[in-house]
Coordinates of C-alpha atoms in Angstrom, one line a residue:
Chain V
X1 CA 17.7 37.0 -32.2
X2 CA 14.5 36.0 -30.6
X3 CA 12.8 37.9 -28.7
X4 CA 11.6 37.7 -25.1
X5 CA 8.0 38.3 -26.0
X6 CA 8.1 35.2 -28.7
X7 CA 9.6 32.7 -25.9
X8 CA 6.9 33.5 -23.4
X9 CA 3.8 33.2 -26.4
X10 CA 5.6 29.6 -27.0
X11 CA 5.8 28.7 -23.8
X12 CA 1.9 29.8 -23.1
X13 CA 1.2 27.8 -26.7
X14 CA 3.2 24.8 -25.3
X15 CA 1.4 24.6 -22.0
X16 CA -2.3 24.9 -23.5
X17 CA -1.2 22.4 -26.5
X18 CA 0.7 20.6 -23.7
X19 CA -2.4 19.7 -21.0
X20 CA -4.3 18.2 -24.3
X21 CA -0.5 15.1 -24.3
X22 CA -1.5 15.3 -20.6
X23 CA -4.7 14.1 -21.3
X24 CA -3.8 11.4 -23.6
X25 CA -1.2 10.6 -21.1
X26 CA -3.1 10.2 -18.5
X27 CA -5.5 7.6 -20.1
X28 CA -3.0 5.5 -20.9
X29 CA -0.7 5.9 -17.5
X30 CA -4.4 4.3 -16.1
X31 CA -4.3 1.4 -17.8
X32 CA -1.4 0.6 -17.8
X33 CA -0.8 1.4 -14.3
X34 CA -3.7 -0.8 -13.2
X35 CA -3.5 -3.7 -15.4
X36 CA 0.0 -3.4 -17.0
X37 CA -1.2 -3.6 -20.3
X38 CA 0.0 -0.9 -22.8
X39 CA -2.9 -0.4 -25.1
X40 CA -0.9 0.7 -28.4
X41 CA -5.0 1.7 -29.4
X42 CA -5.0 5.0 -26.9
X43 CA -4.2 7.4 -29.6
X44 CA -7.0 5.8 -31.7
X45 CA -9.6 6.3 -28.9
X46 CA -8.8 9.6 -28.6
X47 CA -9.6 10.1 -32.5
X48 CA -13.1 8.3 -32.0
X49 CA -13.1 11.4 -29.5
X50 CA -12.2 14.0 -31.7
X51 CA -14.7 12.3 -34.3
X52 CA -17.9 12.4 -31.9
X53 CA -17.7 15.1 -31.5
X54 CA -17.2 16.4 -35.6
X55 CA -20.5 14.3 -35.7
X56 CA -22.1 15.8 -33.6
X57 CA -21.3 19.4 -34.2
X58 CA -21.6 18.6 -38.3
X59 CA -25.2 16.8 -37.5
X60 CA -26.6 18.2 -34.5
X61 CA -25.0 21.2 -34.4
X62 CA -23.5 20.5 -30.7
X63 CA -21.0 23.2 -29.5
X64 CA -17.9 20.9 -29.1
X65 CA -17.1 21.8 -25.2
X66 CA -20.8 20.2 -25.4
X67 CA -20.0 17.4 -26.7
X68 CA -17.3 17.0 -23.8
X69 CA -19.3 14.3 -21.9
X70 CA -20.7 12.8 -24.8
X71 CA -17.2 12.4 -26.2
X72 CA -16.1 10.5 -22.6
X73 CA -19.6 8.6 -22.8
X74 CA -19.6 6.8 -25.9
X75 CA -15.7 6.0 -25.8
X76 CA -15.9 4.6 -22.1
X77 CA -19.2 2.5 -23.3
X78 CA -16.8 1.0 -26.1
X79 CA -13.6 0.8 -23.5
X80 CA -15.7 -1.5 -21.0
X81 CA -17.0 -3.8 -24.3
X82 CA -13.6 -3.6 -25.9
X83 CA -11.9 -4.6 -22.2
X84 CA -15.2 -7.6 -21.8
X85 CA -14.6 -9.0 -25.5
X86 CA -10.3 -8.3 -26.0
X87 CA -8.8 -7.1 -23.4
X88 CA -9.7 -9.3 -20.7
X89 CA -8.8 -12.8 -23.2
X90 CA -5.2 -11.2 -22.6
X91 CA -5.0 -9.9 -19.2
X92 CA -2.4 -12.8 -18.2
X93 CA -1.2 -13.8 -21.3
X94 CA 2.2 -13.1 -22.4
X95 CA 3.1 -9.4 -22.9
X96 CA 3.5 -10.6 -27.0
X97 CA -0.2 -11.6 -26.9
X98 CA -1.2 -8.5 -25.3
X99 CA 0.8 -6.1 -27.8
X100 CA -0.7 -8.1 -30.6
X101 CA -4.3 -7.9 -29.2
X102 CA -3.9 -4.2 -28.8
X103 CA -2.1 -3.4 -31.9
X104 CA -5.2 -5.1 -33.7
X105 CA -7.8 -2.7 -32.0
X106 CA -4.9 0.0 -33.2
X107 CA -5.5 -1.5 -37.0
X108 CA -9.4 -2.4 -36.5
X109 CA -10.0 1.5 -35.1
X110 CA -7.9 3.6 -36.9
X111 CA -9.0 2.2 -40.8
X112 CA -12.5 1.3 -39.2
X113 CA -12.8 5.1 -38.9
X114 CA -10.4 5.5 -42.4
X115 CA -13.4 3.2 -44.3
X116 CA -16.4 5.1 -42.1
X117 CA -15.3 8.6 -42.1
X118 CA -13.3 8.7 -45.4
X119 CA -9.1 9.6 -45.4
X120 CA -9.7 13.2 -45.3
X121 CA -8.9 16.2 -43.0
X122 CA -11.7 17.5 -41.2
X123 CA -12.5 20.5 -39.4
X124 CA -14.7 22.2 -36.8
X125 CA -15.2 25.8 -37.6
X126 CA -16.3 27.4 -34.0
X127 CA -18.1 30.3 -34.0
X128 CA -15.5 31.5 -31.1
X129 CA -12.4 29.9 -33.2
X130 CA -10.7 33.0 -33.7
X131 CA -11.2 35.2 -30.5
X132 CA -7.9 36.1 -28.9
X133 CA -7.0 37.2 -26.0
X134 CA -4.3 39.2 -25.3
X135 CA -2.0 39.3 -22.0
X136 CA 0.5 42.0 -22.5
X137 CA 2.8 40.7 -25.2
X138 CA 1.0 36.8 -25.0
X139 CA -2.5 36.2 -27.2
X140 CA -4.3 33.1 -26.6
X141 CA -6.8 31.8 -29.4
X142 CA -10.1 30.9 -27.0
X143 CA -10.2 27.2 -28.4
X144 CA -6.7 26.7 -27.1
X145 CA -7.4 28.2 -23.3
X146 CA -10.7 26.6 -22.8
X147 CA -8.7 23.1 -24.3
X148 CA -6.4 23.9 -21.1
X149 CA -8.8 25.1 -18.5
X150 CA -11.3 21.7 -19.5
X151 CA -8.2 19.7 -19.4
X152 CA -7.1 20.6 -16.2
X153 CA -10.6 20.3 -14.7
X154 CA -10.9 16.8 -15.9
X155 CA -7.4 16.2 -13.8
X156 CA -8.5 17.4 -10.9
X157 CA -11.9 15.5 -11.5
X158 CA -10.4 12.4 -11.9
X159 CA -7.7 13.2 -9.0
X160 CA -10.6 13.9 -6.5
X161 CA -12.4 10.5 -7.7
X162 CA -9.1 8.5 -7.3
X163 CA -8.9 10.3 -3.5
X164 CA -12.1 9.9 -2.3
X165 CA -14.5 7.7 -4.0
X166 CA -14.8 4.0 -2.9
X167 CA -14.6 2.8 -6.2
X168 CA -11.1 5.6 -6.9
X169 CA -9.8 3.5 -3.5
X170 CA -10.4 0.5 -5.3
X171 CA -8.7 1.2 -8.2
X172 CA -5.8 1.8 -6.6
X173 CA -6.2 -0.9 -4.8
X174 CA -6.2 -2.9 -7.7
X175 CA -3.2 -1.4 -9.4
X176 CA -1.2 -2.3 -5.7
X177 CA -2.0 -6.1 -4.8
X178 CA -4.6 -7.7 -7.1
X179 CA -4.8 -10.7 -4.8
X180 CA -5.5 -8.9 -1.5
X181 CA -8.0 -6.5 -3.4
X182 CA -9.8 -9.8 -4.2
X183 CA -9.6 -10.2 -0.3
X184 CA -11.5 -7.0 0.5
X185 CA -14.5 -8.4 -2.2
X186 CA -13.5 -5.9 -4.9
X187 CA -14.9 -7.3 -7.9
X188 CA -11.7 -7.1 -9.8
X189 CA -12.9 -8.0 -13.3
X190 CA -15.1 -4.7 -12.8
X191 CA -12.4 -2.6 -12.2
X192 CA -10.7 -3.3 -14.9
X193 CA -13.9 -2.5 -17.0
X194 CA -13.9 1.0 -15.4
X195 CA -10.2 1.2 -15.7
X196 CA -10.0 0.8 -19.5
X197 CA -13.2 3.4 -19.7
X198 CA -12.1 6.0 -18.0
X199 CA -8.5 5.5 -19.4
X200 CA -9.9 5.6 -23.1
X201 CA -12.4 8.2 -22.4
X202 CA -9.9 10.6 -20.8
X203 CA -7.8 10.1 -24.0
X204 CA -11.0 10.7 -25.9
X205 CA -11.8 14.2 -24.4
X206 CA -8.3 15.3 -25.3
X207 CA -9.3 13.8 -29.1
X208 CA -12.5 16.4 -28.4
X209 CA -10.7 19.3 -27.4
X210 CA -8.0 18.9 -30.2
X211 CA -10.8 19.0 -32.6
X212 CA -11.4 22.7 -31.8
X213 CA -8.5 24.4 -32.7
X214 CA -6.7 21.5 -35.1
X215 CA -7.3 19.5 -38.1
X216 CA -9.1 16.2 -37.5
X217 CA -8.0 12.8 -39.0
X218 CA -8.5 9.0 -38.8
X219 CA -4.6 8.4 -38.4
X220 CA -4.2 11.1 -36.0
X221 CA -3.7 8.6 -33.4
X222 CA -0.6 7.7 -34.6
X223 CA 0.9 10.9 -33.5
X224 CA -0.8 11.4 -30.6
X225 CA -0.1 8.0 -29.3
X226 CA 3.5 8.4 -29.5
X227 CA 3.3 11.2 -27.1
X228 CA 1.5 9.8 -24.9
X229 CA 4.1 7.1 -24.2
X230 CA 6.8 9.8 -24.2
X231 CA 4.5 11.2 -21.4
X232 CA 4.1 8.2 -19.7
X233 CA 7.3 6.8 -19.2
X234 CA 8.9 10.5 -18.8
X235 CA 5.9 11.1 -16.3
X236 CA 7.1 7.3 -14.5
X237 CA 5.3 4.2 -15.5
X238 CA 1.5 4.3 -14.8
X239 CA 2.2 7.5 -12.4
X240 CA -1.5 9.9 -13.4
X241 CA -0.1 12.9 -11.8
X242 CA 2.9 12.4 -13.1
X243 CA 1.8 12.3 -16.5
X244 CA -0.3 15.9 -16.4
X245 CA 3.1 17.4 -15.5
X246 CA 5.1 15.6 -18.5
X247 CA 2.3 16.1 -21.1
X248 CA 2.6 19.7 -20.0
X249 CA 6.7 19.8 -19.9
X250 CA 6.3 17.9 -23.6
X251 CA 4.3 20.7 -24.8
X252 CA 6.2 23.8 -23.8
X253 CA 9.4 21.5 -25.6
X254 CA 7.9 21.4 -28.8
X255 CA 6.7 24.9 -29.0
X256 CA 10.1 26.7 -27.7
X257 CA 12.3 24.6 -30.4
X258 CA 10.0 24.9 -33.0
X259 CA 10.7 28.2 -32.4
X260 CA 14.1 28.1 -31.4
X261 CA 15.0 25.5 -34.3
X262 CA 13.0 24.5 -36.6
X263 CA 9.1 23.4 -36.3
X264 CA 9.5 20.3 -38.5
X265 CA 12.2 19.5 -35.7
X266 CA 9.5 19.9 -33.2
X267 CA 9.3 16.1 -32.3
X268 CA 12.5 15.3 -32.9
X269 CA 14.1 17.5 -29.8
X270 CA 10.9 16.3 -27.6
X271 CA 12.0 12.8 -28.1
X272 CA 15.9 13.5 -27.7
X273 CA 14.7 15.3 -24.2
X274 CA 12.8 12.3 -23.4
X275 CA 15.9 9.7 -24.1
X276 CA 17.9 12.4 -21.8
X277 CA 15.9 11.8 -19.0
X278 CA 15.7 8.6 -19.5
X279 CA 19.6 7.8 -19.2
X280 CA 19.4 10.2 -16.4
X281 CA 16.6 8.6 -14.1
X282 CA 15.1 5.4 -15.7
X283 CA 12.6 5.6 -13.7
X284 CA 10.7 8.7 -15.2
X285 CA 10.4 12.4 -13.7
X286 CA 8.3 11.2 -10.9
X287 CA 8.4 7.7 -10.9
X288 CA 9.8 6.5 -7.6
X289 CA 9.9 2.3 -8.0
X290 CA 9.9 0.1 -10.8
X291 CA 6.6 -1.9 -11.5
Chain E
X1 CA -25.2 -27.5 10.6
X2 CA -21.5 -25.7 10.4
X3 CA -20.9 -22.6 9.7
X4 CA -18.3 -23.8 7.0
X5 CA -18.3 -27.5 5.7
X6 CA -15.5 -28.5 3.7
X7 CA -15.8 -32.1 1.9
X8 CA -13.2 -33.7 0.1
X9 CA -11.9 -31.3 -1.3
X10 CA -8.7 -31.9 -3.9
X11 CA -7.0 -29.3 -5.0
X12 CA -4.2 -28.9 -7.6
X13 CA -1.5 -26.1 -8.8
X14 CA -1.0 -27.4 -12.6
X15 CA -0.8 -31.2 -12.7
X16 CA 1.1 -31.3 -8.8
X17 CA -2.1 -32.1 -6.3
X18 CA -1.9 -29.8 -3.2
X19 CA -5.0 -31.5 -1.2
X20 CA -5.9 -34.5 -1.2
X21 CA -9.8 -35.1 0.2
X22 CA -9.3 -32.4 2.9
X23 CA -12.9 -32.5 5.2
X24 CA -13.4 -30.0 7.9
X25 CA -15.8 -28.0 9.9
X26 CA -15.9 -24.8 11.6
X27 CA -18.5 -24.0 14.1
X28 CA -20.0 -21.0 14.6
X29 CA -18.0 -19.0 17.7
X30 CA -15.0 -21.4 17.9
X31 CA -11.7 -21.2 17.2
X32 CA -10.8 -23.9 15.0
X33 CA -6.7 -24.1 13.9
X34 CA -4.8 -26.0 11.1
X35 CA -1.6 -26.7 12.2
X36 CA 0.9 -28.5 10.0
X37 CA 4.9 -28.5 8.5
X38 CA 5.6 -26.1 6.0
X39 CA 4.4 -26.9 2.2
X40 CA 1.6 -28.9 4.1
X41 CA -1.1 -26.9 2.3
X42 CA -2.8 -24.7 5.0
X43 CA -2.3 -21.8 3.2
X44 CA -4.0 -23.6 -0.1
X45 CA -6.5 -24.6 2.3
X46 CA -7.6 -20.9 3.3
X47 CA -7.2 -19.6 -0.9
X48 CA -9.7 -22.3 -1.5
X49 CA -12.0 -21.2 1.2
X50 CA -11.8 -17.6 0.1
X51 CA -11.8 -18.4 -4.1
X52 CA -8.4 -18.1 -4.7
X53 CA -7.9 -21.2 -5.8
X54 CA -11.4 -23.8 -7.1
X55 CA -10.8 -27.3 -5.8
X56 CA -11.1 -30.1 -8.7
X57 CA -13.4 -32.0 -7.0
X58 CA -15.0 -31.6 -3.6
X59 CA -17.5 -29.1 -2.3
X60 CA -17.4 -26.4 0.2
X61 CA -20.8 -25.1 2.1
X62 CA -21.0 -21.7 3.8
X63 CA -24.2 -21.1 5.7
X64 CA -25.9 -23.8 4.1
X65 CA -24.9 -22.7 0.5
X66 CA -22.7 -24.2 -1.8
X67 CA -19.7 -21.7 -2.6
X68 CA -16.9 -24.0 -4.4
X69 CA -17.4 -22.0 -7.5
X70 CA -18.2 -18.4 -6.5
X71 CA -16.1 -15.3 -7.1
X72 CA -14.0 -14.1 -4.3
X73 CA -15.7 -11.0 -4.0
X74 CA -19.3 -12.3 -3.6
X75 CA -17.5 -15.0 -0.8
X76 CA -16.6 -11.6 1.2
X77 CA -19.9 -10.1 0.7
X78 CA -21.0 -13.2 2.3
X79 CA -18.9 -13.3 5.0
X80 CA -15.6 -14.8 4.5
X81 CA -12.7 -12.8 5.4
X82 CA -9.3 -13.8 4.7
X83 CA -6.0 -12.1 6.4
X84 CA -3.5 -13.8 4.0
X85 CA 0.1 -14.7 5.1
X86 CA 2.7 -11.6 4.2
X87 CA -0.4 -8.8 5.6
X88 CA -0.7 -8.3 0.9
X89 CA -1.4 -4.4 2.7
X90 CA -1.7 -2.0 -0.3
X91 CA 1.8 -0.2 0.8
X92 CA 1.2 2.7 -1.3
X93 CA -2.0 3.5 -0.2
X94 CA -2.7 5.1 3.7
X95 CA -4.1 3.4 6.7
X96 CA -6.8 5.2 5.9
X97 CA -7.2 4.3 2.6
X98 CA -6.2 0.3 3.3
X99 CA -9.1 0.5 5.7
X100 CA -11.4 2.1 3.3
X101 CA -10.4 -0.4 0.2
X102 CA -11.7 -3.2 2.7
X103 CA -14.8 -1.3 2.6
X104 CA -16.1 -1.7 -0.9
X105 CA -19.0 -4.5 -0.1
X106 CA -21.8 -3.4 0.4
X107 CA -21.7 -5.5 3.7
X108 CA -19.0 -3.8 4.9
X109 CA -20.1 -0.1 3.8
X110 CA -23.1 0.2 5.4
X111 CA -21.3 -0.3 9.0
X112 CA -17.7 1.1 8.1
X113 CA -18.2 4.1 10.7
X114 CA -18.9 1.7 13.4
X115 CA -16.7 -0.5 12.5
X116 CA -13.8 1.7 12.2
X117 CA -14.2 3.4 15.3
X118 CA -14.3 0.0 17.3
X119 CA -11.1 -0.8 15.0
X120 CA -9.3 2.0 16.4
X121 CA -10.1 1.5 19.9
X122 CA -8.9 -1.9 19.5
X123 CA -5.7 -0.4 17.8
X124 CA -5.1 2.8 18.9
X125 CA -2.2 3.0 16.9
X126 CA -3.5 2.8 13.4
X127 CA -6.0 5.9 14.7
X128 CA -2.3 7.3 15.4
X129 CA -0.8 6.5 12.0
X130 CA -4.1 6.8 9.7
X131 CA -2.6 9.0 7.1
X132 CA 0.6 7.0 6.7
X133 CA 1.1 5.1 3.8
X134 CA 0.5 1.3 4.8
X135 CA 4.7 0.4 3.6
X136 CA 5.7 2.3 5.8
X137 CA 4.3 1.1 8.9
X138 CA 6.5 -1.2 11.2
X139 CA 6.3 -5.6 11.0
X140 CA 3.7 -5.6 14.1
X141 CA 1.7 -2.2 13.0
X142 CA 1.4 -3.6 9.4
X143 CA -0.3 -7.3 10.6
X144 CA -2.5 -4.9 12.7
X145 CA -3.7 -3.1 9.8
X146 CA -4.0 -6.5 8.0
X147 CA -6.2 -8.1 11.0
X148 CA -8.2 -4.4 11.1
X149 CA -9.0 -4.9 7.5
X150 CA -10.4 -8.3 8.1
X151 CA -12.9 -7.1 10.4
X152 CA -13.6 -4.2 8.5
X153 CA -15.0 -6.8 6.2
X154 CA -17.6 -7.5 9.2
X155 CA -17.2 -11.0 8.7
X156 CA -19.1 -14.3 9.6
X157 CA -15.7 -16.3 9.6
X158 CA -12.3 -14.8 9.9
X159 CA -9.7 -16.6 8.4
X160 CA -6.1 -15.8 10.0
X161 CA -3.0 -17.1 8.1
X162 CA 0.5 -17.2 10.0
X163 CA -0.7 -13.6 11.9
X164 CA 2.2 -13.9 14.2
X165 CA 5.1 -14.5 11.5
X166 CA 7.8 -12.4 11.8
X167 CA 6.8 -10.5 14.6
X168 CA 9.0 -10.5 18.3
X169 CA 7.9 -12.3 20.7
X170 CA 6.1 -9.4 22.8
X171 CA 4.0 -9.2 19.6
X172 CA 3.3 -12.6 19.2
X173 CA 1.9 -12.4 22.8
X174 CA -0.4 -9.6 21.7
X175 CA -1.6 -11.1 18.4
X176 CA -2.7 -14.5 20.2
X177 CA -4.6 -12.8 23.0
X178 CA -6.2 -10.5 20.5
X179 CA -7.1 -13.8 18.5
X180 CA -8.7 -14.5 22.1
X181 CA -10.5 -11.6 22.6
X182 CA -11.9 -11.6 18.8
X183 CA -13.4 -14.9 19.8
X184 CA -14.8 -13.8 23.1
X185 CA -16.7 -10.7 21.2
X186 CA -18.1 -13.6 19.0
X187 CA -15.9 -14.0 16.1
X188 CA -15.6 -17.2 14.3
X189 CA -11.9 -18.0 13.7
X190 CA -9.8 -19.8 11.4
X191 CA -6.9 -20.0 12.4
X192 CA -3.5 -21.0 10.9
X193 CA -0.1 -20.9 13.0
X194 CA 3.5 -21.9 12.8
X195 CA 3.2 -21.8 17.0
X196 CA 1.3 -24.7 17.4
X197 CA 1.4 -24.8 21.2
X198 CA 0.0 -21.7 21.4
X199 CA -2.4 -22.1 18.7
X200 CA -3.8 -25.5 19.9
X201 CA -4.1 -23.9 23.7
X202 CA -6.5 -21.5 21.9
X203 CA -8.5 -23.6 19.7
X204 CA -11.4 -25.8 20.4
X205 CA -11.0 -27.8 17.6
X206 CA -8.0 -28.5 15.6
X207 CA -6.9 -30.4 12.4
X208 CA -3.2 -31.6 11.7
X209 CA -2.5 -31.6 7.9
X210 CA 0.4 -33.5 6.5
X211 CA 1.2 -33.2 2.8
X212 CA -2.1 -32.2 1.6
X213 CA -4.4 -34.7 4.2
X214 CA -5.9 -33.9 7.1
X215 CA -4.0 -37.3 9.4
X216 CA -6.0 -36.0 12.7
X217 CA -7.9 -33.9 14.1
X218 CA -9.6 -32.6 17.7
X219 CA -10.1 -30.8 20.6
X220 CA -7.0 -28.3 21.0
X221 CA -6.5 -30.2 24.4
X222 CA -6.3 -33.4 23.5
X223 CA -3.7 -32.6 20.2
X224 CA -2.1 -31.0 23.1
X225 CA -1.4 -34.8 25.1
X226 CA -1.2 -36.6 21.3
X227 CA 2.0 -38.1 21.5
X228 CA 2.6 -38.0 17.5
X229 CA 1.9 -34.1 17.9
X230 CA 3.8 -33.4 20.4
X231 CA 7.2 -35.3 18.9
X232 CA 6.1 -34.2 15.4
X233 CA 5.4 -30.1 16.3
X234 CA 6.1 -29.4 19.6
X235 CA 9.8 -31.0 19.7
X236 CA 8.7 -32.6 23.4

C-alpha cells in the first residue's frame, strides 16, 4: 500500500514539474490562439531556452534563474525574425503549408542544435541543486520550487500585460476580429511579430528552468512539445489561462501514476486522461466556443 | 481641395470587378451618403477607403496625400475611421476594453481620456455597461459601442456603413439624429444607408452607385425630387 505521505510528495512534485508544461503550454496556446497557427517548433524553442542558458552558465558562469531574461530575450529576437522570414509567407495559406512550414523549423532547430551542440546529455550543476526543503512529510529540491514560483510569476506577468497594456488589448484584439483590429490602426503584421516572441520565449523560459533540475538535450523538444498540445487542447484551444491550469493538472497526472503504476507508464495515463476529456467535453477544460 | 478625393478607382475580388471608375468627393464638415441596391459595392467602396481592399487602378487622396497603397493602420493614424457593417466589436473583450483597442494610435492615445469621457456622455449607457463583454450587449448598445470606437479614433473622416441595420425603428431614429449631431460638432461623415430617404434628407451631397458606377450624384435634396431615385429607392 502507498502511503499517504508518498501521494502528497507526488502531487507537490507534479505541480512544480507541472507549471514548467504550463509554461510551454502557454506559449503555444498564444500563437495559436492569435494567429491559428500550430507551430509543431514550440518544444524546440523551448530547448534553445534550456541551451542559453547551459551557455551561459558553462561560459560565463551565469546563475541560471539569471539567465531567465536572457533566455526570453534571445528566443523572442529569433521568434519575431523566424515570424518576418517563415511564418508570415504562411499566415493564410492552407493549414498543410503551415504544418509543413513549421515542422521544417521543428527539423532546421532541433538537428541545428544536434550538429552545434553535439547529441549528448548535458547538465547544469547548481551550486543550490541539492538543497531540500522539508514540509512535514513533503521535501522540495530548491531548483524545482524556484521552477514553480518563476513560472507562476511569468503567468501573472504576462496575465497583467494581456489586461492592461495597450499593446496586451491589442493582442487580443487581434486574436477576436482581425479585420476590425485593422479598423482601430493596430498594425496587425506587428502583433503577430510580438505574438510569436512572446509565445516562443515563454516556452523558452520553461526550456531555462527545466535545465536546473533535469538533463538537457537537443531532442528534448520532442517530449516537451507533445505536452504542450495535450495542455493546450485539454486547457481549450488557444485559452492562456486555461493552459497554466492544464499544464499544472498534467503534472500532478504523471507524478501520482508513476507512482501509483508504473513511471515508464507516466505518459501513457496523461494521454489516456487527455482523450477522456476530450470525448467528454471537446471543447477542452475551459474552453467555452470553438474557434 | 477635398478632404477625400477618390478618382477612378477599379476595384476587383479575384478576376470579378467590383468598381468600375468610381470618382467622389467628400468635403470637409458635410455629410456626404452612398446610397445604392444591395451587391452595389458601397461597402467595397468604404474597404478601399480604409485599405481593406487596393483598387487596381485609380488613386485615392486624403488631405492632399496619396493613400491608394498605404496600410490600414497608418490610414487610421491619419484620420480615417471606418465603422464597418455587422459593428466587427471584439465580443470577447469589454466595453472597456473595445474602447481601449480603438486606442492604440498614437493619434488616438494621446486624447483617449477626453475622448472617452465625451463618449460616455454621448452614451451613457456604455459608461453603464463598461465592464461587460462587448457580445453581450443588445443590437442597438452593440452599434453604439461600434460608432464610440470610431470616434475614439478622433477621426478627420468618419466612415459609417449600414449603422442603422438591424436595429427597431426607435433606434433607427436615434442613430440618424446622432449621425446629425456628429456633423453639427464638426464631423466629416460618410455615410452609407439602406434608408435612403432618411439618408439623402441628411446629406449634402450624395452619390447613387449601381453595380459598381457611380450613375448620379448631388445635393441630398435634389436626389430627393430625381424621379429615377425616387421609383428606383424610395418605391414613390
Amino acid at each position: 500500500m502507498v502511503g499517504l505521505d508518498y501521494v502528497a510528495n507526488a502531487v507537490v512534485s507534479g505541480i512544480l514539474i507541472g507549471s514548467v508544461y504550463s509554461l510551454v503550454g502557454m506559449g503555444l496556446a498564444l500563437i495559436w490562439g492569435i494567429m491559428d497557427v500550430i507551430n509543431f517548433a514550440q518544444g524546440d524553442y523551448m530547448m534553445l531556452g534550456a541551451f542559453v542558458t547551459y551557455w551561459a552558465f558553462t561560459l560565463a558562469g551565469v546563475d541560471p534563474l539569471l539567465s531567465v531574461p536572457l533566455s526570453f530575450l534571445v528566443t523572442f529576437a529569433l521568434g519575431v525574425l523566424t515570424q518576418r522570414v517563415v511564418i508570415e509567407r504562411v499566415l493564410d495559406a492552407p493549414m498543410v503549408s503551415q504544418i509543413t512550414a513549421t515542422f521544417a523549423l521543428l527539423l532546421m532547430i532541433r538537428y541545428g542544435a544536434e550538429a552545434a551542440f553535439g547529441p549528448y546529455t548535458k547538465r547544469i550543476y547548481v551550486p543550490y541543486a541539492d538543497v531540500i526543503f522539508r514540509f512535514g512529510t513533503i521535501s522540495l529540491q530548491l531548483p524545482r520550487l524556484v521552477a514553480f514560483f518563476v513560472s507562476l510569476g511569468v503567468a501573472v506577468a504576462f496575465y497583467v500585460f494581456l489586461k492592461t497594456t495597450y499593446t496586451g488589448v491589442a493582442l487580443r484584439a487581434v486574436s477576436q476580429n482581425r479585420m476590425a483590429a485593422y479598423l482601430m490602426g493596430i498594425n496587425v503584421r506587428k502583433m503577430y511579430w510580438i505574438a510569436f516572441g512572446i509565445g516562443v520565449g515563454i516556452s523558452a523560459v520553461g526550456g531555462t528552468l527545466v535545465a536546473t533540475f533535469l538533463p538537457i538535450h537537443p531532442e528534448m523538444g520532442g517530449f516537451y512539445a507533445l505536452i504542450a498540445f495535450i495542455v493546450v487542447v485539454f486547457g481549450g484551444f488557444g485559452s492562456v489561462f486555461g493552459a497554466y491550469i492544464s499544464g499544472i493538472i498534467i503534472g500532478v497526472t504523471e507524478s501520482v501514476s508513476a507512482l501509483f503504476i508504473s513511471p515508464s507508464l507516466k505518459d501513457v495515463v496523461a494521454f489516456l486522461l487527455f482523450i477522456a476529456i476530450i470525448l467528454v467535453k471537446p471543447t477542452g477544460l475551459f474552453g467555452t466556443e470553438q474557434r | 481641395m477635398s478632404l477625400l478625393d477618390v478618382r477612378n478607382v477599379d476595384v476587383f475580388y479575384g478576376d470579378a470587378q467590383a468598381l468600375w471608375g468610381v470618382s467622389f468627393q467628400v468635403e470637409k464638415g458635410t455629410i456626404t451618403s452612398i446610397v445604392g441596391a444591395n451587391g452595389a459595392g458601397k461597402t467595397t467602396i468604404m474597404k478601399t477607403i480604409s485599405g481593406l481592399l487596393i483598387p487596381k487602378s485609380g488613386t485615392i487622396t486624403f488631405e492632399g496625400r496619396d493613400i491608394t497603397r498605404e496600410e490600414p493602420h497608418k490610414r487610421v493614424e491619419m484620420g480615417i475611421a471606418h465603422v464597418p457593417e455587422g459593428r466587427q466589436l471584439f465580443p470577447r473583450l469589454t466595453v472597456m476594453e473595445n474602447l481601449r483597442a480603438a486606442a492604440y494610435t498614437r493619434r488616438a492615445r494621446e486624447k483617449f481620456q477626453d475622448t472617452l469621457e465625451e463618449v460616455f456622455n454621448l452614451f451613457p449607457i456604455l459608461r453603464e455597461r463598461r465592464n461587460q463583454l462587448a457580445g453581450t450587449l443588445s443590437g442597438g448598445e452593440q452599434q453604439m459601442l461600434a460608432i464610440a470606437r470610431g470616434l475614439i479614433l478622433r477621426p478627420e473622416i468618419l466612415m459609417l456603413d449600414e449603422p442603422s441595420l438591424g436595429l427597431a425603428p426607435k433606434l433607427v431614429i436615434m442613430i440618424l439624429n446622432l449621425v446629425r449631431k456628429l456633423k453639427e460638432e464638426g464631423y466629416t461623415i460618410l455615410l452609407v444607408e439602406q434608408n435612403v430617404y432618411q439618408a439623402l434628407k441628411l446629406s449634402d451631397k450624395a452619390y447613387v452607385l449601381e453595380t459598381g458606377r457611380i450613375v448620379k450624384s448631388g445635393t441630398g435634396e435634389e436626389l430627393l425630387r430625381d424621379e429615377d431615385v425616387k421609383r428606383a429607392y424610395l418605391g414613390l
